[in-house]
mmCIF file of C-alpha atoms in Angstrom:
data_model
loop_
_atom_site.group_PDB
_atom_site.id
_atom_site.type_symbol
_atom_site.label_atom_id
_atom_site.label_comp_id
_atom_site.label_asym_id
_atom_site.label_seq_id
_atom_site.Cartn_x
_atom_site.Cartn_y
_atom_site.Cartn_z
ATOM 1 C CA MET A 1 5.088 -20.589 2.215
ATOM 2 C CA ARG A 2 3.418 -22.104 5.036
ATOM 3 C CA ARG A 3 1.427 -25.519 4.338
ATOM 4 C CA PHE A 4 -2.072 -26.021 5.202
ATOM 5 C CA THR A 5 -3.862 -29.355 5.498
ATOM 6 C CA PRO A 6 -7.449 -29.725 4.158
ATOM 7 C CA ALA A 7 -9.131 -29.340 7.713
ATOM 8 C CA LEU A 8 -7.280 -26.068 7.916
ATOM 9 C CA LEU A 9 -8.167 -25.104 4.819
ATOM 10 C CA ALA A 10 -11.961 -25.521 5.342
ATOM 11 C CA ALA A 11 -11.637 -23.836 8.876
ATOM 12 C CA LEU A 12 -10.379 -20.485 6.690
ATOM 13 C CA THR A 13 -13.434 -20.354 4.486
ATOM 14 C CA LEU A 14 -16.507 -18.486 5.149
ATOM 15 C CA THR A 15 -19.292 -18.651 2.909
ATOM 16 C CA ALA A 16 -22.934 -17.093 2.682
ATOM 17 C CA ALA A 17 -26.010 -18.577 1.454
ATOM 18 C CA VAL A 18 -26.372 -18.549 -2.505
ATOM 19 C CA THR A 19 -28.871 -20.764 -3.948
ATOM 20 C CA ALA A 20 -29.535 -23.658 -1.556
ATOM 21 C CA VAL A 21 -29.643 -22.357 2.152
ATOM 22 C CA PRO A 22 -29.175 -24.996 5.079
ATOM 23 C CA ALA A 23 -32.297 -25.549 7.218
ATOM 24 C CA ALA A 24 -30.782 -23.833 10.097
ATOM 25 C CA GLU A 25 -30.342 -20.179 7.939
ATOM 26 C CA ALA A 26 -33.817 -20.801 5.911
ATOM 27 C CA ALA A 27 -35.019 -17.977 8.144
ATOM 28 C CA GLN A 28 -32.615 -15.607 7.405
ATOM 29 C CA PRO A 29 -32.748 -13.043 4.128
ATOM 30 C CA PRO A 30 -31.384 -14.520 1.146
ATOM 31 C CA GLY A 31 -27.685 -13.377 0.648
ATOM 32 C CA SER A 32 -27.328 -13.241 4.636
ATOM 33 C CA ARG A 33 -23.292 -14.091 5.873
ATOM 34 C CA THR A 34 -22.466 -16.728 8.001
ATOM 35 C CA ASP A 35 -20.704 -16.255 11.203
ATOM 36 C CA GLY A 36 -17.629 -14.305 11.190
ATOM 37 C CA CYS A 37 -19.040 -11.296 9.478
ATOM 38 C CA THR A 38 -21.679 -8.447 10.436
ATOM 39 C CA SER A 39 -23.332 -5.864 7.964
ATOM 40 C CA THR A 40 -19.866 -3.609 8.139
ATOM 41 C CA ALA A 41 -17.257 -6.063 9.044
ATOM 42 C CA CYS A 42 -15.556 -9.660 8.811
ATOM 43 C CA HIS A 43 -12.977 -11.328 11.126
ATOM 44 C CA PHE A 44 -11.213 -14.629 10.044
ATOM 45 C CA ASP A 45 -8.751 -16.349 12.610
ATOM 46 C CA VAL A 46 -5.943 -16.913 10.342
ATOM 47 C CA PRO A 47 -1.822 -17.178 10.933
ATOM 48 C CA PRO A 48 0.189 -14.463 9.393
ATOM 49 C CA GLY A 49 0.633 -14.981 5.665
ATOM 50 C CA ALA A 50 -0.693 -13.967 2.258
ATOM 51 C CA TYR A 51 -4.484 -14.937 1.657
ATOM 52 C CA ASP A 52 -6.710 -14.773 -1.498
ATOM 53 C CA VAL A 53 -10.174 -13.188 -0.691
ATOM 54 C CA ARG A 54 -13.123 -13.746 -3.065
ATOM 55 C CA VAL A 55 -16.259 -11.591 -2.601
ATOM 56 C CA VAL A 56 -19.754 -11.440 -4.077
ATOM 57 C CA LEU A 57 -21.017 -8.055 -3.900
ATOM 58 C CA GLY A 58 -24.638 -7.030 -4.459
ATOM 59 C CA GLY A 59 -28.151 -7.663 -3.363
ATOM 60 C CA ASP A 60 -31.858 -6.847 -3.774
ATOM 61 C CA ALA A 61 -31.177 -3.091 -3.929
ATOM 62 C CA ALA A 62 -28.764 -1.295 -5.813
ATOM 63 C CA SER A 63 -25.588 -1.265 -3.811
ATOM 64 C CA SER A 64 -22.024 0.517 -3.653
ATOM 65 C CA THR A 65 -19.166 -1.315 -1.727
ATOM 66 C CA ALA A 66 -15.427 -0.709 -0.784
ATOM 67 C CA ILE A 67 -13.369 -3.195 1.336
ATOM 68 C CA SER A 68 -10.384 -2.054 3.454
ATOM 69 C CA GLY A 69 -8.562 -4.131 5.827
ATOM 70 C CA GLU A 70 -6.175 -4.449 8.602
ATOM 71 C CA THR A 71 -4.927 -1.101 9.646
ATOM 72 C CA ARG A 72 -7.197 1.011 7.004
ATOM 73 C CA ARG A 73 -5.657 -0.575 4.027
ATOM 74 C CA ALA A 74 -7.308 -0.310 0.631
ATOM 75 C CA LEU A 75 -8.170 -3.227 -0.751
ATOM 76 C CA LEU A 76 -10.931 -3.139 -3.087
ATOM 77 C CA PRO A 77 -12.264 0.204 -4.689
ATOM 78 C CA GLU A 78 -15.890 1.187 -4.377
ATOM 79 C CA THR A 79 -17.751 -0.855 -6.933
ATOM 80 C CA ALA A 80 -21.289 -0.301 -7.786
ATOM 81 C CA VAL A 81 -23.694 -3.145 -8.708
ATOM 82 C CA PRO A 82 -26.923 -3.003 -10.119
ATOM 83 C CA ALA A 83 -30.244 -3.892 -7.702
ATOM 84 C CA GLY A 84 -30.790 -7.676 -8.055
ATOM 85 C CA GLU A 85 -27.493 -8.313 -9.544
ATOM 86 C CA ARG A 86 -24.199 -9.871 -8.112
ATOM 87 C CA LEU A 87 -20.487 -9.282 -9.009
ATOM 88 C CA ALA A 88 -17.716 -11.482 -7.901
ATOM 89 C CA LEU A 89 -14.139 -10.023 -7.137
ATOM 90 C CA SER A 90 -10.955 -11.075 -5.814
ATOM 91 C CA PHE A 91 -7.810 -9.758 -4.141
ATOM 92 C CA THR A 92 -4.982 -10.890 -1.911
ATOM 93 C CA VAL A 93 -3.948 -9.514 1.360
ATOM 94 C CA ASN A 94 -1.051 -9.421 3.320
ATOM 95 C CA VAL A 95 -1.669 -10.334 7.199
ATOM 96 C CA ARG A 96 1.083 -9.705 9.715
ATOM 97 C CA THR A 97 1.907 -8.696 13.286
ATOM 98 C CA PRO A 98 2.279 -5.726 13.811
ATOM 99 C CA GLU A 99 -0.577 -5.393 11.199
ATOM 100 C CA GLY A 100 0.404 -1.742 10.240
ATOM 101 C CA GLU A 101 3.688 0.172 10.898
ATOM 102 C CA PRO A 102 6.221 -2.263 11.962
ATOM 103 C CA THR A 103 7.030 0.006 15.153
ATOM 104 C CA GLY A 104 3.524 0.604 15.769
ATOM 105 C CA ALA A 105 0.782 -1.426 17.815
ATOM 106 C CA ALA A 106 0.556 -5.019 17.226
ATOM 107 C CA GLY A 107 -3.263 -4.765 16.074
ATOM 108 C CA THR A 108 -5.541 -7.768 16.435
ATOM 109 C CA ASP A 109 -4.712 -11.410 15.169
ATOM 110 C CA GLY A 110 -6.070 -12.732 12.123
ATOM 111 C CA LEU A 111 -7.656 -10.601 9.116
ATOM 112 C CA ASP A 112 -10.101 -7.998 9.592
ATOM 113 C CA LEU A 113 -12.036 -6.619 6.609
ATOM 114 C CA ALA A 114 -14.339 -3.301 6.817
ATOM 115 C CA LEU A 115 -17.254 -2.908 4.453
ATOM 116 C CA GLY A 116 -17.463 0.654 3.375
ATOM 117 C CA GLY A 117 -18.814 2.580 0.683
ATOM 118 C CA ALA A 118 -22.103 4.504 -0.075
ATOM 119 C CA ALA A 119 -24.470 1.606 0.113
ATOM 120 C CA PRO A 120 -22.204 -1.647 1.100
ATOM 121 C CA ALA A 121 -23.659 -5.109 0.198
ATOM 122 C CA LEU A 122 -21.743 -8.407 0.832
ATOM 123 C CA ASP A 123 -23.651 -11.614 -0.461
ATOM 124 C CA ARG A 124 -20.450 -13.926 -0.097
ATOM 125 C CA ILE A 125 -16.776 -14.036 0.999
ATOM 126 C CA ARG A 126 -14.305 -17.000 1.243
ATOM 127 C CA VAL A 127 -10.388 -16.542 2.482
ATOM 128 C CA THR A 128 -8.128 -18.968 1.372
ATOM 129 C CA PRO A 129 -4.105 -19.247 1.694
ATOM 130 C CA ALA A 130 -2.578 -17.582 -1.434
ATOM 131 C CA ARG A 131 -0.649 -20.207 -3.563
ATOM 132 C CA HIS A 132 1.325 -18.265 -6.489
ATOM 133 C CA THR A 133 1.727 -14.760 -5.094
ATOM 134 C CA GLN A 134 3.802 -11.887 -6.375
ATOM 135 C CA GLN A 135 4.779 -10.095 -3.547
ATOM 136 C CA ILE A 136 5.473 -6.125 -3.231
ATOM 137 C CA PHE A 137 7.326 -5.137 -0.077
ATOM 138 C CA LEU A 138 7.437 -1.429 1.006
ATOM 139 C CA VAL A 139 10.162 0.237 2.480
ATOM 140 C CA GLY A 140 9.395 3.811 3.352
ATOM 141 C CA ASP A 141 8.334 6.626 5.716
ATOM 142 C CA SER A 142 5.315 8.167 7.041
ATOM 143 C CA THR A 143 4.227 9.419 3.394
ATOM 144 C CA VAL A 144 4.047 5.792 2.284
ATOM 145 C CA CYS A 145 3.050 3.755 5.598
ATOM 146 C CA ASP A 146 -0.300 2.479 6.721
ATOM 147 C CA GLN A 147 -1.177 5.302 8.692
ATOM 148 C CA PRO A 148 -3.424 4.162 11.900
ATOM 149 C CA GLY A 149 -6.074 7.171 11.985
ATOM 150 C CA ASP A 150 -7.672 9.789 10.082
ATOM 151 C CA PRO A 151 -7.277 11.954 8.370
ATOM 152 C CA TYR A 152 -3.421 10.546 7.584
ATOM 153 C CA ALA A 153 -2.999 8.147 4.838
ATOM 154 C CA GLY A 154 0.430 6.473 3.054
ATOM 155 C CA TRP A 155 0.328 6.196 -0.540
ATOM 156 C CA GLY A 156 1.232 2.439 0.251
ATOM 157 C CA GLN A 157 -1.787 1.953 2.626
ATOM 158 C CA ARG A 158 -3.804 2.971 -0.852
ATOM 159 C CA LEU A 159 -1.753 1.005 -3.165
ATOM 160 C CA PRO A 160 -3.242 -2.734 -2.672
ATOM 161 C CA GLN A 161 -6.584 -1.945 -4.061
ATOM 162 C CA TYR A 162 -4.873 -1.667 -7.535
ATOM 163 C CA PHE A 163 -4.142 -5.119 -7.750
ATOM 164 C CA HIS A 164 -6.161 -8.299 -8.514
ATOM 165 C CA LYS A 165 -5.697 -11.475 -6.720
ATOM 166 C CA GLY A 166 -2.321 -12.796 -7.016
ATOM 167 C CA VAL A 167 -0.447 -9.747 -5.834
ATOM 168 C CA SER A 168 0.332 -9.154 -2.182
ATOM 169 C CA VAL A 169 1.359 -5.665 -0.741
ATOM 170 C CA ALA A 170 3.448 -6.079 2.453
ATOM 171 C CA ASN A 171 3.621 -2.251 3.614
ATOM 172 C CA TYR A 172 6.664 -2.255 5.797
ATOM 173 C CA ALA A 173 6.926 1.589 5.712
ATOM 174 C CA ASP A 174 7.368 3.421 9.110
ATOM 175 C CA SER A 175 6.748 6.846 10.394
ATOM 176 C CA GLY A 176 9.888 9.215 11.021
ATOM 177 C CA GLU A 177 12.487 6.728 9.248
ATOM 178 C CA SER A 178 15.479 7.924 7.409
ATOM 179 C CA THR A 179 17.976 5.605 5.484
ATOM 180 C CA VAL A 180 19.963 5.737 8.737
ATOM 181 C CA THR A 181 17.312 4.538 11.151
ATOM 182 C CA TYR A 182 15.548 2.155 8.932
ATOM 183 C CA LEU A 183 18.564 0.115 8.382
ATOM 184 C CA GLY A 184 19.803 0.409 11.997
ATOM 185 C CA ASN A 185 16.291 -0.840 13.677
ATOM 186 C CA PRO A 186 15.991 -4.339 13.901
ATOM 187 C CA GLN A 187 12.397 -3.930 13.484
ATOM 188 C CA LEU A 188 12.514 -2.715 10.003
ATOM 189 C CA TRP A 189 15.499 -3.599 7.469
ATOM 190 C CA ALA A 190 16.530 -6.889 9.389
ATOM 191 C CA THR A 191 12.866 -8.008 9.494
ATOM 192 C CA VAL A 192 12.013 -7.410 6.147
ATOM 193 C CA GLN A 193 15.139 -8.513 3.962
ATOM 194 C CA PRO A 194 14.809 -12.143 5.389
ATOM 195 C CA GLN A 195 11.236 -12.321 4.055
ATOM 196 C CA ILE A 196 12.153 -11.543 0.567
ATOM 197 C CA SER A 197 12.227 -14.243 -1.744
ATOM 198 C CA ARG A 198 13.144 -14.551 -5.571
ATOM 199 C CA GLY A 199 11.119 -12.190 -7.641
ATOM 200 C CA ASP A 200 9.485 -10.079 -4.905
ATOM 201 C CA LEU A 201 9.222 -6.424 -5.689
ATOM 202 C CA VAL A 202 10.997 -4.154 -3.000
ATOM 203 C CA LEU A 203 10.025 -0.554 -3.481
ATOM 204 C CA ILE A 204 12.234 1.981 -1.495
ATOM 205 C CA GLN A 205 11.486 5.473 -0.777
ATOM 206 C CA LEU A 206 13.387 7.252 1.907
ATOM 207 C CA ALA A 207 14.204 10.704 1.990
ATOM 208 C CA HIS A 208 12.055 12.941 3.726
ATOM 209 C CA ASN A 209 13.718 12.233 7.112
ATOM 210 C CA ASP A 210 17.391 12.130 6.101
ATOM 211 C CA LYS A 211 17.406 16.016 6.841
ATOM 212 C CA THR A 212 21.117 15.418 8.312
ATOM 213 C CA THR A 213 22.264 12.790 6.102
ATOM 214 C CA ASP A 214 25.355 13.642 4.429
ATOM 215 C CA GLU A 215 25.410 12.733 0.588
ATOM 216 C CA GLY A 216 28.062 9.828 0.711
ATOM 217 C CA THR A 217 26.100 8.338 3.750
ATOM 218 C CA TYR A 218 22.671 8.695 1.777
ATOM 219 C CA ARG A 219 24.204 7.086 -1.150
ATOM 220 C CA ALA A 220 25.705 4.187 0.648
ATOM 221 C CA ASN A 221 22.420 3.490 2.280
ATOM 222 C CA LEU A 222 20.470 3.160 -0.662
ATOM 223 C CA GLU A 223 23.141 1.012 -2.365
ATOM 224 C CA THR A 224 22.840 -1.102 0.918
ATOM 225 C CA LEU A 225 19.287 -1.536 0.316
ATOM 226 C CA VAL A 226 19.649 -2.342 -3.274
ATOM 227 C CA ALA A 227 22.229 -4.933 -2.627
ATOM 228 C CA GLY A 228 20.166 -6.464 0.214
ATOM 229 C CA VAL A 229 17.169 -6.929 -2.093
ATOM 230 C CA ARG A 230 19.444 -8.439 -4.545
ATOM 231 C CA ASP A 231 21.256 -10.872 -1.753
ATOM 232 C CA LYS A 232 17.617 -12.755 -1.455
ATOM 233 C CA GLY A 233 16.771 -12.819 -5.282
ATOM 234 C CA GLY A 234 14.370 -9.819 -4.896
ATOM 235 C CA LYS A 235 14.038 -7.072 -7.638
ATOM 236 C CA PRO A 236 14.701 -3.391 -5.939
ATOM 237 C CA VAL A 237 12.768 -0.423 -7.173
ATOM 238 C CA LEU A 238 13.926 2.736 -6.127
ATOM 239 C CA VAL A 239 11.262 5.618 -5.689
ATOM 240 C CA THR A 240 11.793 9.177 -5.273
ATOM 241 C CA PRO A 241 10.067 11.116 -2.450
ATOM 242 C CA ILE A 242 6.811 12.754 -3.157
ATOM 243 C CA VAL A 243 7.082 16.488 -3.016
ATOM 244 C CA ARG A 244 5.998 18.759 -0.371
ATOM 245 C CA ARG A 245 3.084 21.189 -1.298
ATOM 246 C CA TRP A 246 5.445 24.219 -0.758
ATOM 247 C CA PHE A 247 4.728 26.929 -3.701
ATOM 248 C CA ASN A 248 6.652 29.888 -5.094
ATOM 249 C CA ALA A 249 5.517 33.067 -5.677
ATOM 250 C CA ASP A 250 5.282 32.113 -9.589
ATOM 251 C CA GLY A 251 3.347 28.787 -8.742
ATOM 252 C CA THR A 252 5.968 26.561 -9.190
ATOM 253 C CA LEU A 253 7.532 24.110 -6.779
ATOM 254 C CA ASN A 254 11.111 24.817 -7.786
ATOM 255 C CA ASN A 255 12.694 25.048 -4.229
ATOM 256 C CA GLY A 256 14.354 23.024 -1.950
ATOM 257 C CA THR A 257 11.946 22.663 0.585
ATOM 258 C CA ALA A 258 9.426 21.341 -1.700
ATOM 259 C CA LEU A 259 12.204 19.065 -4.015
ATOM 260 C CA LEU A 260 13.409 17.238 -0.819
ATOM 261 C CA VAL A 261 17.088 19.236 -0.588
ATOM 262 C CA ASN A 262 17.972 18.853 2.630
ATOM 263 C CA GLY A 263 19.914 21.419 5.001
ATOM 264 C CA LEU A 264 23.287 20.009 3.895
ATOM 265 C CA GLY A 265 22.230 20.666 0.323
ATOM 266 C CA VAL A 266 21.986 16.966 -0.429
ATOM 267 C CA ASP A 267 19.616 16.862 -3.199
ATOM 268 C CA HIS A 268 17.884 13.356 -2.563
ATOM 269 C CA PRO A 269 15.594 12.901 -5.646
ATOM 270 C CA ALA A 270 18.910 13.518 -7.657
ATOM 271 C CA VAL A 271 20.911 10.716 -5.328
ATOM 272 C CA VAL A 272 18.178 8.140 -5.954
ATOM 273 C CA ARG A 273 18.035 8.708 -9.639
ATOM 274 C CA ALA A 274 21.780 8.685 -9.619
ATOM 275 C CA VAL A 275 21.942 5.387 -7.761
ATOM 276 C CA ALA A 276 19.351 3.678 -9.900
ATOM 277 C CA ALA A 277 21.097 4.704 -13.075
ATOM 278 C CA GLY A 278 24.315 3.247 -11.646
ATOM 279 C CA ARG A 279 23.266 0.296 -10.234
ATOM 280 C CA GLY A 280 20.658 -0.693 -13.200
ATOM 281 C CA VAL A 281 17.620 -0.340 -10.607
ATOM 282 C CA PRO A 282 14.229 0.422 -11.996
ATOM 283 C CA LEU A 283 13.326 3.879 -10.714
ATOM 284 C CA VAL A 284 9.978 5.316 -10.065
ATOM 285 C CA ASP A 285 10.231 8.974 -10.315
ATOM 286 C CA LEU A 286 7.300 10.220 -7.744
ATOM 287 C CA THR A 287 9.085 13.368 -7.391
ATOM 288 C CA ALA A 288 8.650 14.356 -11.109
ATOM 289 C CA ARG A 289 4.993 12.808 -11.185
ATOM 290 C CA THR A 290 3.591 14.651 -8.014
ATOM 291 C CA LYS A 291 5.519 18.050 -8.892
ATOM 292 C CA ALA A 292 3.903 17.817 -12.279
ATOM 293 C CA LEU A 293 0.669 16.992 -10.925
ATOM 294 C CA VAL A 294 0.671 19.683 -7.766
ATOM 295 C CA GLU A 295 1.643 22.560 -10.060
ATOM 296 C CA SER A 296 -1.340 21.791 -12.279
ATOM 297 C CA LEU A 297 -3.626 21.834 -9.579
ATOM 298 C CA GLY A 298 -2.354 24.760 -8.247
ATOM 299 C CA VAL A 299 -2.113 26.371 -4.878
ATOM 300 C CA GLU A 300 -5.706 25.642 -4.235
ATOM 301 C CA GLY A 301 -6.382 22.862 -5.813
ATOM 302 C CA SER A 302 -3.675 20.785 -4.570
ATOM 303 C CA LYS A 303 -4.758 21.499 -0.891
ATOM 304 C CA ALA A 304 -6.989 18.426 -1.091
ATOM 305 C CA LEU A 305 -4.026 16.285 -1.861
ATOM 306 C CA TYR A 306 -2.288 16.954 1.531
ATOM 307 C CA LEU A 307 -3.715 17.737 5.001
ATOM 308 C CA TYR A 308 -3.371 21.623 4.660
ATOM 309 C CA ASN A 309 -7.170 22.287 5.407
ATOM 310 C CA GLU A 310 -7.116 19.892 8.271
ATOM 311 C CA LYS A 311 -3.917 20.177 9.704
ATOM 312 C CA ARG A 312 -1.542 22.917 7.622
ATOM 313 C CA ASP A 313 0.285 19.933 6.772
ATOM 314 C CA ASN A 314 1.937 20.204 3.410
ATOM 315 C CA THR A 315 4.060 17.069 3.549
ATOM 316 C CA HIS A 316 1.583 14.255 4.353
ATOM 317 C CA THR A 317 -1.376 13.318 2.223
ATOM 318 C CA SER A 318 -4.975 12.926 2.891
ATOM 319 C CA VAL A 319 -6.848 9.847 1.959
ATOM 320 C CA HIS A 320 -7.864 11.420 -1.449
ATOM 321 C CA GLY A 321 -4.228 12.247 -2.120
ATOM 322 C CA ALA A 322 -2.733 9.177 -1.085
ATOM 323 C CA THR A 323 -4.836 7.142 -3.419
ATOM 324 C CA VAL A 324 -4.084 9.564 -6.414
ATOM 325 C CA TYR A 325 -0.089 9.000 -5.792
ATOM 326 C CA ALA A 326 -0.673 5.318 -4.998
ATOM 327 C CA GLY A 327 -2.693 5.454 -8.720
ATOM 328 C CA LEU A 328 0.697 7.022 -9.903
ATOM 329 C CA VAL A 329 3.181 4.408 -8.593
ATOM 330 C CA ARG A 330 0.771 1.804 -10.137
ATOM 331 C CA ASP A 331 0.979 3.505 -13.372
ATOM 332 C CA GLU A 332 4.882 3.409 -13.429
ATOM 333 C CA LEU A 333 5.138 0.076 -12.277
ATOM 334 C CA LEU A 334 2.647 -0.992 -15.187
ATOM 335 C CA ALA A 335 4.900 1.446 -17.453
ATOM 336 C CA ARG A 336 8.030 -0.503 -16.561
ATOM 337 C CA HIS A 337 6.527 -3.925 -16.993
ATOM 338 C CA LEU A 338 7.200 -4.644 -13.240
ATOM 339 C CA VAL A 339 3.647 -6.331 -12.866
ATOM 340 C CA PRO A 340 1.576 -8.525 -15.179
ATOM 341 C CA LYS A 341 -0.502 -6.116 -16.700
ATOM 342 C CA GLY A 342 -3.546 -8.851 -15.875
ATOM 343 C CA MET A 343 -3.085 -8.275 -12.178
ATOM 344 C CA VAL A 344 -3.647 -4.484 -12.246
ATOM 345 C CA ARG A 345 -6.979 -2.611 -11.921
ATOM 346 C CA VAL A 346 -6.861 0.621 -13.890
ATOM 347 C CA GLY A 347 -9.493 3.045 -14.447
#
C-alpha cells in the first residue's frame, strides 16, 4: 500500500460546513459543500489506490441519496433521511486506470463520484487513503464488467454498494472475454495477478464467450487461474455464469442456450463445479441461483432483469437485473463466510 505524508492526507480530504463555518463561507447555506463538489458530483485529485469515503447525508428537507462513482459503479444504495436530520455512512472505493473495463477508455484521473436518487442531499464528504482493506478482484466478461453506458450493467458494477467501509471491489471483468483471451491478453490476467495480495478474494466468472473452447482447454484455463491466485496468497472463488433468458415451452430454462452449453457440448457450469470440487475452491453457483429466479418470475416477469425490452437481449442485464444478481453474489459470499458479516449491507 502506498504511503502518504500528513500533508498529502490533508490534501485528499474535502469537508463541508457542519456547525462552525469559516468566515469566507458564512454567506453560504448550512451544509453547503466546499470546492470539489457540486449539487450532483464530486471530484478528488488522487492517485490510483483504495480510498475510504465518509459522507454525511441529509439537509433541511427530506432527502433520498444514492452515490455512484468512476464508470457507473454503485457505491452507496439510495438512502432516505428525514427532514432536518443527518446520517453518516462510509464505503471504500477502488481507483484505477482504466477506471472501467481494462481494455476500454482510460476515463478521468482521480476519483469521481455522482450523486443520484430521488432527492439527493450531501452535507459533508471526506476521502482518505484506505488502510486495512479486504480486496475483492473480479475476473469476468460483459455480464460482470463495469459497463460504460446505459442501459447495460454488469453484476460486478453493482456489487460495491453491498459493502461497508473496508471492502474494495476491483472489477477487472472485460466485455467479450473467454478463459482463452483473458489469460492471453497482457491487459487482463497479467495485469491483475501481480496486484493480488495475501487474503484477497478473486471471483472468476468466465464462460459466455468460450463458445469454441473444448472441455480440456476450458478446465485447464480455470485451473491456471485458480493456481495463479493461490501463488500470490489470494483466495480464488469460482462463479458459474448467469443464465441466458431462453425459455422452453414448458416455462423452464432446461436447454443448452440458457445453461451455457457451447457448440462442442461443453457444459460450462458443470466444468466450473467440477474444478471447484477437485481443487477445493469455494463455489458461487450463480447459474443455479439465476435459473431459479428467472424461472420463478416467468417469461414476462423476467424481462426486466435483462435487456429484452430495450435490445431484445436475453444475455446482458439491466441495471435492475445486475443489482439483483449482485445481491445473489453477496448472499453467497456471506453464506460461505468469505467476507465478514459486519462489512456487508443486507436488506
